[in-house]
PDB file of C-alpha atoms in Angstrom:
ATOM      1  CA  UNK U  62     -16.986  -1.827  -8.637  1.00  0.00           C
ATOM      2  CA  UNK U  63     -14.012   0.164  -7.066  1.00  0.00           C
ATOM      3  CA  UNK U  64     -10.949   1.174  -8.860  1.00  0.00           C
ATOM      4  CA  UNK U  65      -7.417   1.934  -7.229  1.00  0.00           C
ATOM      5  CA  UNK U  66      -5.120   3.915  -9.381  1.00  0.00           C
ATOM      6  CA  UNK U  67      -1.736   4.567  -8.009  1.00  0.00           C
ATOM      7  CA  UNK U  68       1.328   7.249  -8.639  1.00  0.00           C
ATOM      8  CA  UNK U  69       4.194   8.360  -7.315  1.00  0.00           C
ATOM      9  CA  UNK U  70       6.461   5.531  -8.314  1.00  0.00           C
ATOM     10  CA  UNK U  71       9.781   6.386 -10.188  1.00  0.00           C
ATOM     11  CA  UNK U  72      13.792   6.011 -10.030  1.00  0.00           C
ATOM     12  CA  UNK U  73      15.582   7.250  -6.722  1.00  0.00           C
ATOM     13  CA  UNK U  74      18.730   7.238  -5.114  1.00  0.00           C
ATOM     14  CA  UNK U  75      19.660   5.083  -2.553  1.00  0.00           C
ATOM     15  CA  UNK U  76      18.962   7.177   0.756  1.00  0.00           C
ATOM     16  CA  UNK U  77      16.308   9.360  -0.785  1.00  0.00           C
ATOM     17  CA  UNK U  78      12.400   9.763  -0.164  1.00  0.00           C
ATOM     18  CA  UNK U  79       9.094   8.642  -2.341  1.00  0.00           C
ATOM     19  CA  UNK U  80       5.566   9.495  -1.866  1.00  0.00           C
ATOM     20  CA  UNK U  81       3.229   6.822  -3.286  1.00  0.00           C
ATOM     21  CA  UNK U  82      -0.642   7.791  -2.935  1.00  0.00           C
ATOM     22  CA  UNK U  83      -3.308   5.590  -4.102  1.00  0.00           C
ATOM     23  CA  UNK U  84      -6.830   7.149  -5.455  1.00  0.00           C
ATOM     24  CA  UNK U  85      -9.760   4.709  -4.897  1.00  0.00           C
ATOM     25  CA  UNK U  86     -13.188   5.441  -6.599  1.00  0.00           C
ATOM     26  CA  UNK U  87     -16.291   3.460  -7.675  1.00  0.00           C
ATOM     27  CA  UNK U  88     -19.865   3.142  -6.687  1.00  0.00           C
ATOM     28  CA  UNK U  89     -19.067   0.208  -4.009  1.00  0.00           C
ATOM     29  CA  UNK U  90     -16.507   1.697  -2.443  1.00  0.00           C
ATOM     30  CA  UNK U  91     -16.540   3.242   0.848  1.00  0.00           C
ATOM     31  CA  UNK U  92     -14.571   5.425   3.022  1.00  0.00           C
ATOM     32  CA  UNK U  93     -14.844   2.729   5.721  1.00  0.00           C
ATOM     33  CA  UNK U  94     -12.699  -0.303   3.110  1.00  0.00           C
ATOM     34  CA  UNK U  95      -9.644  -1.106   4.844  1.00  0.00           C
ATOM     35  CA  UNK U  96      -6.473  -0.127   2.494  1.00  0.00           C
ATOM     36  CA  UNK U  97      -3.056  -1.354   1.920  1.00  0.00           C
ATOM     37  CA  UNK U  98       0.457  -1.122   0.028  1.00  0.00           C
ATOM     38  CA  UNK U  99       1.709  -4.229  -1.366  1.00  0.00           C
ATOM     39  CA  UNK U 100       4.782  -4.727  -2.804  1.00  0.00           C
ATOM     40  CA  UNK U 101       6.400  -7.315  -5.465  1.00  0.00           C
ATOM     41  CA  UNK U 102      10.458  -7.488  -6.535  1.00  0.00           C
ATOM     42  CA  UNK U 103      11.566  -9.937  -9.268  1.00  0.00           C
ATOM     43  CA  UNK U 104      11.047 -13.008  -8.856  1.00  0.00           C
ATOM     44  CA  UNK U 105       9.809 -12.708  -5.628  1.00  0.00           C
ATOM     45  CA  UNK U 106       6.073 -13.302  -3.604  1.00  0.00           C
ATOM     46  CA  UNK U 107       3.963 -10.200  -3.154  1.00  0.00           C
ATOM     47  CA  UNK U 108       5.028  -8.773   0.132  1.00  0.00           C
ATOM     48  CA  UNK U 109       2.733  -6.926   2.482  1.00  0.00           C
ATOM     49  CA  UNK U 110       4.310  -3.107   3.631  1.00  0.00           C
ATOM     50  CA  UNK U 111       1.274  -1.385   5.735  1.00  0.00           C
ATOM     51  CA  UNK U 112      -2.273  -1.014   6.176  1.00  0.00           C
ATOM     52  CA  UNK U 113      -4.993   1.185   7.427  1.00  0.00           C
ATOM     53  CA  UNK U 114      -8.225   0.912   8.761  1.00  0.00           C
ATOM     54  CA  UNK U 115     -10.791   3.787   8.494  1.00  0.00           C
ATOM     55  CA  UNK U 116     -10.761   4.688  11.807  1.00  0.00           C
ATOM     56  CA  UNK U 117      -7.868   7.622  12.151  1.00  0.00           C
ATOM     57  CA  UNK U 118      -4.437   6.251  13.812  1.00  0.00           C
ATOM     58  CA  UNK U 119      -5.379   2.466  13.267  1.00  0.00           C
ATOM     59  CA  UNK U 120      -2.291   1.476  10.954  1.00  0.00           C
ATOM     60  CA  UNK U 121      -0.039  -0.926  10.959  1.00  0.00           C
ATOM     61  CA  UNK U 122       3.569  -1.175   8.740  1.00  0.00           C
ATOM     62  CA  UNK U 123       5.578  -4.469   8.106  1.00  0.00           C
ATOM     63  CA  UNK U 124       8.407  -4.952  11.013  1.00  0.00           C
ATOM     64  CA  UNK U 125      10.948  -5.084   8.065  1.00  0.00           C
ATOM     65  CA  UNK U 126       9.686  -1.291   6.946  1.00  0.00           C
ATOM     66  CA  UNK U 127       9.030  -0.051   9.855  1.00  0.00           C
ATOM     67  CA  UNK U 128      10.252   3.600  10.859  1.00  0.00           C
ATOM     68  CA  UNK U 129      10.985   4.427   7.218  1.00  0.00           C
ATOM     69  CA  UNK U 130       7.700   3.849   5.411  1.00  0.00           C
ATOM     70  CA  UNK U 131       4.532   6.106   7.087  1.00  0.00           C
ATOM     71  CA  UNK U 132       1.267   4.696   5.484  1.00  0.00           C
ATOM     72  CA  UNK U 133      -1.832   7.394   5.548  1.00  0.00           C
ATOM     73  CA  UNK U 134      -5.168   8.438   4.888  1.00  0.00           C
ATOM     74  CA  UNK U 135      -6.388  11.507   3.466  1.00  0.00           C
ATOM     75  CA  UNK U 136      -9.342  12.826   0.962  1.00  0.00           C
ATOM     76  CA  UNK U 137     -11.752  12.036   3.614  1.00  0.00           C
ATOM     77  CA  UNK U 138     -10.397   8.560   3.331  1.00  0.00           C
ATOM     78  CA  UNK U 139     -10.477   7.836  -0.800  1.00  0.00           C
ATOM     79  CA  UNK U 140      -6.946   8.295  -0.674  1.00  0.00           C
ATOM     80  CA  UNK U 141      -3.970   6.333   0.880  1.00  0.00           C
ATOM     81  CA  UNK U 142      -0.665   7.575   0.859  1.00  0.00           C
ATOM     82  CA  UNK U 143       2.889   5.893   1.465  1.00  0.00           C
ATOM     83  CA  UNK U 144       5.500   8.334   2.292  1.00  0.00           C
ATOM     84  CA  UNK U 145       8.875   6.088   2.113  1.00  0.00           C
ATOM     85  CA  UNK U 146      12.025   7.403   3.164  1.00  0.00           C
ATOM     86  CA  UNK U 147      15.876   6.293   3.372  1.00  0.00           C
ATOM     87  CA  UNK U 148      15.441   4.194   0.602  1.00  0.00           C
ATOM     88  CA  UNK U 149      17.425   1.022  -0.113  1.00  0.00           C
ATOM     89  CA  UNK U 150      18.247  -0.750  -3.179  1.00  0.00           C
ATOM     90  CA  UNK U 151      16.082  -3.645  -1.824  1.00  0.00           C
ATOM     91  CA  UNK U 152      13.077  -2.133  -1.829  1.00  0.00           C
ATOM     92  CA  UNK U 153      12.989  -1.983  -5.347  1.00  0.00           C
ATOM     93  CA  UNK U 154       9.617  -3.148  -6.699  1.00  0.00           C
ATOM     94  CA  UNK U 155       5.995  -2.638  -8.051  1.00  0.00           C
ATOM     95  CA  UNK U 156       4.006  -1.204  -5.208  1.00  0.00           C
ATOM     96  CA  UNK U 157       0.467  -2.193  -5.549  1.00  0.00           C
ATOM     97  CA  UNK U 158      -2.521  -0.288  -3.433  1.00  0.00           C
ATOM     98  CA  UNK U 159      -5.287  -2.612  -2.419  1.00  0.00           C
ATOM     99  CA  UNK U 160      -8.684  -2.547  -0.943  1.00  0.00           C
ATOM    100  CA  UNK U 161     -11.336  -4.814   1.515  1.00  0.00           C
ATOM    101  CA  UNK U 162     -14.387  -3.938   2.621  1.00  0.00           C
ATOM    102  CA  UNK U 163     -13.547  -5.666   6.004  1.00  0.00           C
ATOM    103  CA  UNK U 164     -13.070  -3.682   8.653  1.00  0.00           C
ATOM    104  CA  UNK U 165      -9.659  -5.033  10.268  1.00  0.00           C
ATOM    105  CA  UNK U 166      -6.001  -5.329  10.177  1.00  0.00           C
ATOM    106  CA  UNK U 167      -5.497  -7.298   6.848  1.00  0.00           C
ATOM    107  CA  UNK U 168      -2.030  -8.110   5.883  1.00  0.00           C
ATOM    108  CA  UNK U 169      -2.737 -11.443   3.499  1.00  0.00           C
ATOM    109  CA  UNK U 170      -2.716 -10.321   0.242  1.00  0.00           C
ATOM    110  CA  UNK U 171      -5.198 -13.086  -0.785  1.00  0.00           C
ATOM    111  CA  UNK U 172      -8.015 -11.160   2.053  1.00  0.00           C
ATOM    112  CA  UNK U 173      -8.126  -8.090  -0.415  1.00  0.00           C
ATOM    113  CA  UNK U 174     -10.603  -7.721  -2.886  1.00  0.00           C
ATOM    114  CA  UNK U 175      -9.044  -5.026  -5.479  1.00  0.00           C
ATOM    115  CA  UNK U 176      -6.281  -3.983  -6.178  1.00  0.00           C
ATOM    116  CA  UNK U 177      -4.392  -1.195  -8.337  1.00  0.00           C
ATOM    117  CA  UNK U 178      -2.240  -1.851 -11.513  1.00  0.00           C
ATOM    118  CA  UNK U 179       0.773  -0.777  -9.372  1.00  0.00           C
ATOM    119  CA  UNK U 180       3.745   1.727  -9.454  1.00  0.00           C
ATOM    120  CA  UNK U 181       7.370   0.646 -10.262  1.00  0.00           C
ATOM    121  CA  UNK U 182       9.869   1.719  -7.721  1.00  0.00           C
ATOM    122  CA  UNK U 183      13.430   1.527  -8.897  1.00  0.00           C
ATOM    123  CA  UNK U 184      16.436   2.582  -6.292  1.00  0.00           C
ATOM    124  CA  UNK U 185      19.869   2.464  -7.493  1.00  0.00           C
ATOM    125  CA  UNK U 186      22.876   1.998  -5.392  1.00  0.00           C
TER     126      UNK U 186
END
């Protein structure tokens, strides 16, 4: 089994900064599962924000976020980060972490096997 547990999430200001970090664990998972930040407003389809692969430097952000959200690995890989900055009232949501075992750049949320209970970010005008 693997578990994602994510933090981080909370109320901002419009132009300010958030760190979201994901903690994986379990006896199935690995360091080499590729990892990824979902996000999903109201009303609205889950939307794919970034992923990373194992392998240091292979990630890969959403055009739409691009330049203002930075995913990352760290903990010898168990952990992903999201460091998002000049935040907008539109990227209000639940940010969800989620995991594969494949080794390749996902961005289908229906490709990843687990997935976190999510974090609520909330950015007010």
């Amino acid at each position: 089994q693997v578990q994602l547990v994510e933090s981080g999430g909370g109320l901002v200001q419009a132009g300010g900064s958030l760190r979201l970090s994901c903690a994986a664990s379990g006896r199935t998972f690995s360091s080499r599962f590729t990892m990824a930040w979902f996000r999903q407003a109201p009303g609205k389809e889950r939307e794919f924000v970034a992923t990373t692969r194992w392998i240091a430097g292979s990630t890969y952000e959403a055009n739409n976020v691009e330049g203002r959200f930075t995913i990352s690995r760290e903990n010898a890989g168990n952990t992903v980060a999201l460091q998002i900055t000049s935040l907008k009232p539109e990227d209000t949501a639940v940010y969800y972490c989620a995991a594969s075992p494949r080794v390749a750049t996902i961005t289908r949320y229906d490709e990843y096997d687990y997935w976190g209970q999510g974090t609520q970010v909330t950015v007010s005008s």
